[in-house]
Coordinates of C-alpha atoms in Angstrom, one line a residue:
M1 CA 3.5 70.4 136.6
S2 CA 2.3 67.2 135.8
F3 CA -0.2 65.4 133.0
R4 CA -2.5 62.2 133.5
V5 CA -2.6 60.4 130.3
T6 CA -6.2 58.9 130.0
K7 CA -7.3 57.4 127.1
S8 CA -10.6 59.1 124.9
S9 CA -14.3 58.7 124.9
N10 CA -14.9 59.9 121.8
K11 CA -16.6 57.6 119.9
K12 CA -17.5 58.0 115.8
P13 CA -19.5 59.9 114.8
A14 CA -22.9 57.8 113.6
F15 CA -22.2 59.1 110.5
L16 CA -18.8 57.1 110.3
R17 CA -20.1 54.0 112.3
S18 CA -21.2 50.3 109.8
A19 CA -23.8 49.3 110.0
S20 CA -22.2 46.1 111.8
S21 CA -21.2 48.3 114.4
R22 CA -24.8 50.2 115.3
S23 CA -26.1 46.0 115.2
T24 CA -23.8 45.2 117.8
G25 CA -25.8 47.1 120.2
S26 CA -28.9 44.3 119.3
P27 CA -29.1 40.7 120.3
R28 CA -27.7 39.0 117.3
R29 CA -30.5 36.9 115.8
K30 CA -29.2 33.5 114.5
S31 CA -29.7 32.5 110.9
V32 CA -32.3 30.7 109.3
Q33 CA -30.7 28.7 106.6
R34 CA -33.5 26.7 104.2
S35 CA -33.3 23.2 103.6
K36 CA -32.7 22.5 99.9
T37 CA -34.7 20.4 99.2
K38 CA -33.4 18.1 95.6
A39 CA -36.5 18.3 92.4
D40 CA -37.5 15.7 90.7
P41 CA -36.7 16.0 87.2
V42 CA -39.5 17.1 84.9
D43 CA -39.5 18.1 80.9
E44 CA -39.2 22.1 81.6
D45 CA -41.1 22.5 77.8
D46 CA -43.8 19.9 79.2
D47 CA -46.8 22.4 80.4
F48 CA -49.4 19.7 79.8
E49 CA -50.8 18.4 82.3
D50 CA -54.1 17.0 80.4
R51 CA -54.9 15.1 78.2
L52 CA -54.4 15.7 75.4
E53 CA -58.4 16.1 73.3
D54 CA -58.6 13.4 70.1
L55 CA -60.3 14.3 67.6
G56 CA -58.9 10.7 65.8
L57 CA -56.2 9.2 64.7
V58 CA -54.5 9.3 62.1
E59 CA -54.3 5.9 59.6
T60 CA -51.1 7.2 57.5
L61 CA -48.2 9.2 57.3
E62 CA -48.3 9.7 53.7
T63 CA -47.1 13.2 52.9
E64 CA -46.1 12.9 49.3
L65 CA -48.2 12.2 47.0
S66 CA -46.7 10.5 44.2
L67 CA -46.2 7.6 46.2
R68 CA -48.3 5.4 44.6
D69 CA -46.8 1.6 44.7
V70 CA -44.5 0.1 46.7
P71 CA -40.9 0.2 45.0
Q72 CA -41.5 3.9 44.6
T73 CA -42.4 4.4 48.2
M74 CA -38.8 2.1 49.4
N75 CA -36.5 3.9 47.5
Y76 CA -38.4 7.3 49.4
I77 CA -38.7 5.1 53.0
R78 CA -34.6 4.7 51.6
S79 CA -34.0 7.8 50.6
H80 CA -35.2 9.6 53.6
M81 CA -33.8 7.5 56.6
F82 CA -31.3 9.8 58.2
D83 CA -30.7 14.3 58.0
D84 CA -28.2 15.8 56.7
I85 CA -24.6 16.0 58.3
P86 CA -25.2 20.4 60.0
E87 CA -22.7 22.4 59.3
K88 CA -22.0 23.5 62.7
S89 CA -22.2 19.4 64.2
G90 CA -19.6 19.5 67.3
M91 CA -18.1 16.2 65.3
N92 CA -14.8 16.3 64.4
S93 CA -13.1 14.7 60.8
T94 CA -12.5 11.1 62.0
R95 CA -16.4 11.0 63.1
T96 CA -18.4 12.5 60.5
A97 CA -16.8 9.1 58.1
E98 CA -17.9 6.7 60.2
V99 CA -21.0 8.7 60.9
L100 CA -20.9 8.3 56.7
N101 CA -19.2 4.9 56.4
F102 CA -21.6 3.5 58.4
R103 CA -25.2 4.6 56.1
K104 CA -23.5 3.5 53.2
S105 CA -22.3 -0.4 54.5
L106 CA -26.6 -0.6 55.4
P107 CA -28.4 -2.8 53.2
P108 CA -30.9 -2.1 51.2
I109 CA -33.9 -3.4 53.5
V110 CA -37.0 -1.4 53.9
T111 CA -39.3 -3.1 56.5
N112 CA -43.0 -3.6 55.4
S113 CA -43.9 -2.7 58.8
H114 CA -42.9 1.0 57.1
I115 CA -44.3 0.6 54.5
H116 CA -47.9 0.1 55.6
A117 CA -47.3 3.4 57.4
L118 CA -47.4 5.5 54.1
I119 CA -49.6 3.6 52.4
N120 CA -52.8 3.3 53.3
S121 CA -54.2 0.1 51.9
P122 CA -53.4 -3.5 53.3
T123 CA -54.7 -6.1 50.9
M124 CA -53.2 -3.7 47.7
V125 CA -49.7 -3.4 49.3
E126 CA -49.5 -7.1 50.0
K127 CA -51.0 -8.1 46.9
E128 CA -48.4 -6.5 45.4
I129 CA -45.2 -7.1 47.4
G130 CA -46.8 -11.1 45.8
Q131 CA -46.5 -10.2 42.2
L132 CA -43.3 -8.4 42.4
A133 CA -41.6 -11.0 44.3
H134 CA -43.2 -13.9 42.2
A135 CA -42.1 -11.2 39.4
S136 CA -38.4 -11.5 41.2
I137 CA -38.2 -7.5 41.3
I138 CA -37.7 -7.8 44.8
R139 CA -37.1 -10.2 46.9
R140 CA -39.0 -11.0 50.8
I141 CA -36.8 -11.4 53.3
V142 CA -37.6 -13.0 56.7
I143 CA -35.2 -13.3 60.0
P144 CA -36.7 -15.5 63.0
G145 CA -36.6 -13.8 66.5
R146 CA -37.0 -10.4 65.8
G147 CA -40.3 -10.1 67.5
T148 CA -44.0 -10.9 66.4
G149 CA -46.9 -9.6 65.2
A150 CA -47.4 -6.6 63.5
S151 CA -43.9 -4.3 65.8
S152 CA -41.3 -7.3 64.2
I153 CA -38.8 -5.9 62.7
S154 CA -38.7 -9.9 61.0
D155 CA -39.8 -9.5 58.0
A156 CA -38.4 -6.6 55.1
L157 CA -37.5 -6.3 52.0
A158 CA -35.5 -4.7 49.4
I159 CA -35.7 -4.4 45.7
V160 CA -33.3 -7.1 43.5
K161 CA -31.6 -4.4 41.4
D162 CA -30.2 -2.7 45.1
W163 CA -29.6 -6.4 45.9
V164 CA -26.9 -6.6 42.9
D165 CA -25.5 -3.3 43.3
K166 CA -24.3 -4.4 46.2
L167 CA -22.9 -7.6 45.2
N168 CA -21.4 -5.4 42.2
E169 CA -19.8 -3.2 45.5
S170 CA -18.0 -5.8 47.1
N171 CA -14.9 -8.3 46.8
V172 CA -17.1 -11.6 45.3
P173 CA -14.9 -12.8 42.1
N174 CA -16.8 -11.5 39.0
D175 CA -17.9 -15.0 37.9
L176 CA -19.3 -15.8 40.9
K177 CA -21.8 -12.1 40.6
K178 CA -23.5 -14.1 37.7
K179 CA -23.9 -17.5 39.0
Y180 CA -25.1 -15.2 42.2
I181 CA -27.7 -12.7 40.5
N182 CA -29.0 -15.6 38.2
L183 CA -29.8 -17.9 41.6
L184 CA -31.3 -14.4 42.8
Q185 CA -33.3 -13.4 39.3
S186 CA -34.4 -17.7 39.7
H187 CA -35.4 -18.1 43.2
S188 CA -37.6 -16.2 44.7
Q189 CA -39.0 -17.0 47.3
K190 CA -37.0 -20.9 47.9
P191 CA -33.7 -21.4 49.3
I192 CA -31.1 -22.3 47.3
R193 CA -29.0 -25.3 48.7
P194 CA -25.1 -25.8 47.7
Q195 CA -25.1 -28.4 46.1
D196 CA -27.0 -27.0 43.0
S197 CA -24.7 -24.8 41.3
L198 CA -21.6 -23.2 43.5
S199 CA -19.1 -25.2 44.6
D200 CA -18.5 -25.9 48.5
K201 CA -14.9 -22.6 47.8
E202 CA -17.9 -20.6 46.2
I203 CA -20.3 -21.1 49.1
N204 CA -17.4 -19.5 51.6
V205 CA -16.8 -17.1 50.1
L206 CA -20.7 -15.5 49.1
I207 CA -20.6 -16.9 53.5
Q208 CA -17.9 -15.0 54.0
A209 CA -19.0 -11.8 52.2
G210 CA -22.3 -12.0 53.8
F211 CA -25.2 -12.6 50.9
V212 CA -25.3 -16.3 52.3
T213 CA -26.7 -17.6 55.2
S214 CA -28.6 -20.7 56.7
A215 CA -31.0 -21.6 56.4
A216 CA -32.0 -23.4 59.3
S217 CA -32.0 -20.7 61.9
S218 CA -36.4 -20.9 62.2
G219 CA -35.4 -22.2 65.8
S220 CA -34.1 -20.1 68.0
L221 CA -31.3 -20.7 69.9
K222 CA -32.3 -20.9 73.1
S223 CA -34.5 -23.6 71.8
I224 CA -32.0 -25.4 70.8
L225 CA -29.9 -25.0 74.0
L226 CA -32.0 -26.4 76.0
A227 CA -33.2 -29.6 74.2
S228 CA -34.3 -32.9 76.4
P229 CA -31.6 -34.9 76.2
D230 CA -33.8 -37.6 74.5
K231 CA -34.2 -34.7 71.2
S232 CA -31.2 -35.2 68.3
L233 CA -29.9 -32.8 69.2
A234 CA -28.5 -34.2 72.5
G235 CA -25.6 -35.3 71.2
T236 CA -24.1 -32.8 69.2
A237 CA -21.3 -30.2 70.8
T238 CA -24.5 -27.5 70.9
S239 CA -26.7 -29.3 73.1
I240 CA -26.4 -27.3 76.9
H241 CA -25.7 -31.0 78.9
N242 CA -22.5 -31.7 77.1
I243 CA -21.8 -27.9 77.5
A244 CA -22.3 -27.9 81.2
R245 CA -19.4 -31.0 81.2
A246 CA -16.8 -28.6 78.6
A247 CA -13.7 -27.3 80.4
S248 CA -13.7 -23.4 81.2
G249 CA -12.1 -21.7 78.1
S250 CA -12.4 -24.2 75.6
V251 CA -13.7 -24.3 72.0
E252 CA -16.2 -26.9 73.5
A253 CA -16.7 -25.2 75.8
I254 CA -19.4 -22.1 73.3
G255 CA -20.4 -26.0 71.6
G256 CA -17.5 -27.2 69.7
Q257 CA -16.1 -25.1 66.5
G258 CA -18.9 -24.5 64.2
A259 CA -21.1 -24.2 66.5
L260 CA -23.2 -20.7 65.1
H261 CA -23.6 -22.0 62.1
N262 CA -25.3 -25.9 63.4
T263 CA -27.2 -23.7 65.6
G264 CA -28.3 -22.0 62.7
G265 CA -26.3 -18.0 62.5
G266 CA -25.1 -16.4 60.4
G267 CA -21.8 -15.1 58.9
F268 CA -18.0 -17.5 59.2
A269 CA -17.1 -17.3 62.5
G270 CA -16.1 -20.7 63.1
L271 CA -15.9 -21.8 59.4
Q272 CA -13.5 -24.9 58.7
A273 CA -11.6 -24.1 55.8
P274 CA -11.9 -22.9 52.0
G275 CA -13.3 -26.1 49.7
S276 CA -14.3 -28.2 53.6
F277 CA -17.7 -27.1 53.3
D278 CA -20.4 -29.5 55.3
K279 CA -22.9 -30.3 52.8
G280 CA -24.8 -31.4 55.6
I281 CA -25.5 -27.6 57.2
G282 CA -29.2 -28.4 54.7
D283 CA -30.1 -25.1 53.2
L284 CA -28.9 -21.6 52.0
K285 CA -30.6 -18.4 52.1
L286 CA -29.6 -16.0 50.4
S287 CA -28.8 -12.1 52.6
L288 CA -26.8 -8.5 52.8
P289 CA -24.3 -7.9 54.6
N290 CA -24.6 -6.0 57.5
T291 CA -28.3 -6.2 58.0
G292 CA -27.1 -7.4 61.9
P293 CA -26.7 -3.8 62.2
F294 CA -29.3 -2.7 60.6
L295 CA -31.7 -4.1 62.4
K296 CA -30.2 -3.3 65.6
L297 CA -30.3 0.3 64.9
V298 CA -33.5 0.3 63.7
E299 CA -34.7 -1.2 67.6
G300 CA -32.5 1.3 68.8
A301 CA -34.1 4.6 66.4
R302 CA -37.4 2.5 68.4
S303 CA -37.3 2.4 71.7
H304 CA -35.3 5.9 71.6
L305 CA -38.7 7.2 70.9
I306 CA -41.0 5.3 72.7
T307 CA -38.9 6.3 76.1
L308 CA -39.1 10.1 74.8
L309 CA -43.0 10.0 75.0
S310 CA -42.7 8.5 78.3
K311 CA -41.1 11.6 79.4
S312 CA -44.5 13.1 79.0
K313 CA -47.4 12.3 82.2
Y314 CA -49.6 10.2 80.1
N315 CA -47.1 8.8 77.5
E316 CA -48.2 11.8 75.4
A317 CA -46.9 14.4 73.3
P318 CA -47.8 17.2 70.8
L319 CA -45.1 16.5 67.2
Y320 CA -43.5 19.2 68.4
L321 CA -42.2 18.6 71.5
L322 CA -41.4 15.1 70.3
K323 CA -39.5 16.3 67.2
E324 CA -36.9 19.1 69.3
R325 CA -36.9 16.2 71.4
W326 CA -35.9 13.0 69.0
N327 CA -33.4 16.5 67.9
G328 CA -31.8 17.0 71.1
G329 CA -33.8 20.4 71.6
V330 CA -30.9 22.4 69.2
S331 CA -33.5 23.3 67.2
T332 CA -34.8 25.3 70.0
K333 CA -34.5 29.6 69.4
T334 CA -31.8 30.1 71.4
P335 CA -28.8 29.8 69.4
Y336 CA -26.9 27.3 71.7
G337 CA -30.4 24.8 72.7
R338 CA -31.7 24.2 75.1
S339 CA -28.3 24.9 77.2
K340 CA -29.2 28.2 79.6
D341 CA -25.6 28.1 79.8
P342 CA -24.1 29.5 76.3
F343 CA -20.4 28.9 77.1
N344 CA -20.9 24.8 77.6
P345 CA -23.7 24.9 74.4
V346 CA -26.1 21.6 72.9
T347 CA -23.9 20.7 69.9
P348 CA -25.7 18.0 67.4
A349 CA -22.5 15.5 68.2
K350 CA -23.5 15.7 71.7
T351 CA -27.3 14.1 71.4
R352 CA -28.2 10.5 71.3
K353 CA -29.6 10.5 67.8
W354 CA -26.0 11.1 66.5
K355 CA -24.1 9.4 69.0
D356 CA -25.6 6.3 68.9
L357 CA -28.6 6.2 65.7
Y358 CA -25.9 8.0 62.9
G359 CA -28.8 10.9 62.4
I360 CA -31.4 9.2 61.7
S361 CA -34.3 11.5 61.2
F362 CA -37.5 12.5 62.8
D363 CA -39.8 11.3 60.3
W364 CA -38.7 7.9 59.5
V365 CA -38.5 7.0 62.8
L366 CA -42.2 7.9 63.6
A367 CA -42.9 6.1 60.3
E368 CA -41.2 3.1 61.4
C369 CA -43.4 3.0 65.6
L370 CA -46.8 4.1 63.5
G371 CA -46.2 1.1 61.5
G372 CA -44.9 -0.8 63.4
G373 CA -48.1 -0.7 66.1
L374 CA -46.0 1.0 69.0
I375 CA -47.4 4.2 68.4
E376 CA -50.4 6.7 68.0
V377 CA -50.7 9.4 65.6
F378 CA -53.9 11.9 66.3
N379 CA -55.5 15.4 65.0
T380 CA -55.7 17.8 68.6
R381 CA -58.1 20.8 68.3
S382 CA -54.8 23.7 69.5
V383 CA -50.9 22.2 69.0
G384 CA -51.8 20.3 65.6
L385 CA -51.2 16.0 65.6
G386 CA -50.5 14.3 69.1
V387 CA -47.9 10.6 69.4
R388 CA -48.9 8.5 71.9
A389 CA -46.9 6.1 73.6
I390 CA -49.3 2.6 72.8

């Protein structure tokens, strides 16, 4: 008896068939891939498509009713310039020490426009400044080349007592400190001449410490370098015509030895050795060390606030939203800031406020920009105060 082996024609029961096997009989449809479009960067917190309602401008940001005179206002501005370092800042000990040391090194100066933002009486303020400067209680600092008009930060003030405290913290010899303090209190606005009461060596010591600079900086460096050949500076080492003829890489190619001082700059780079001070440099003026880093910090803070306002459609935003942007969004309701990922939190150390601006407070930079005429603060009906870039 023979057996014939054949393949079984039995198929799996319907309830054991997979979904893919059931669909094999029907024609397969090609999946349609949706085109991915890159969305435009939009601030998620900016829900104001229309302009904010303007019910009137705020002329002053005075929040302390005790601010009644200029010295008191100056102390208030300096003491509220920076925020305290948060406990969970994300900065290591080295960066924390760097921030604190930078703050300590800044000169005790305040811009004139900042004072006007807190005291709503321009005439009274200017009159008081003149009286205090004449009495050598405060001193006016004029720094050319830092803008013009109300937005300029070239007009600053310093209390003489704070100036003296800064001098006492330096390595200047005690006998020279006494001479400097006498000059500081006797010449309220006039520049001093090196041959009056200071020797060449003493002048060099003060320049190296940053407490004296040249008073011949009223003209810009660009105007000096680009002077025509018939001008008085055409034959000097800083003339662009002589610089162009100098060998590349040589000292003459950058204006020669002491070019910075010859063009009205400060500091001590390029000076002669102590005891050989050039008396032909003319008048000197008293200065504070690290004034340049301070002005750079103020300019950076102003620029950053205007950039944050430009993220809104009409260059205006509610005050609370602008403050949140300034703080980098780390003060929102979520414990990890504006980050959507709790494993990648937004710490203060990652924000521009702490990376580049060393923790400048929002209220300080707001008053700085308002006094400089860069912004307007106005009342709204529903969202409190609004801020608008001019």
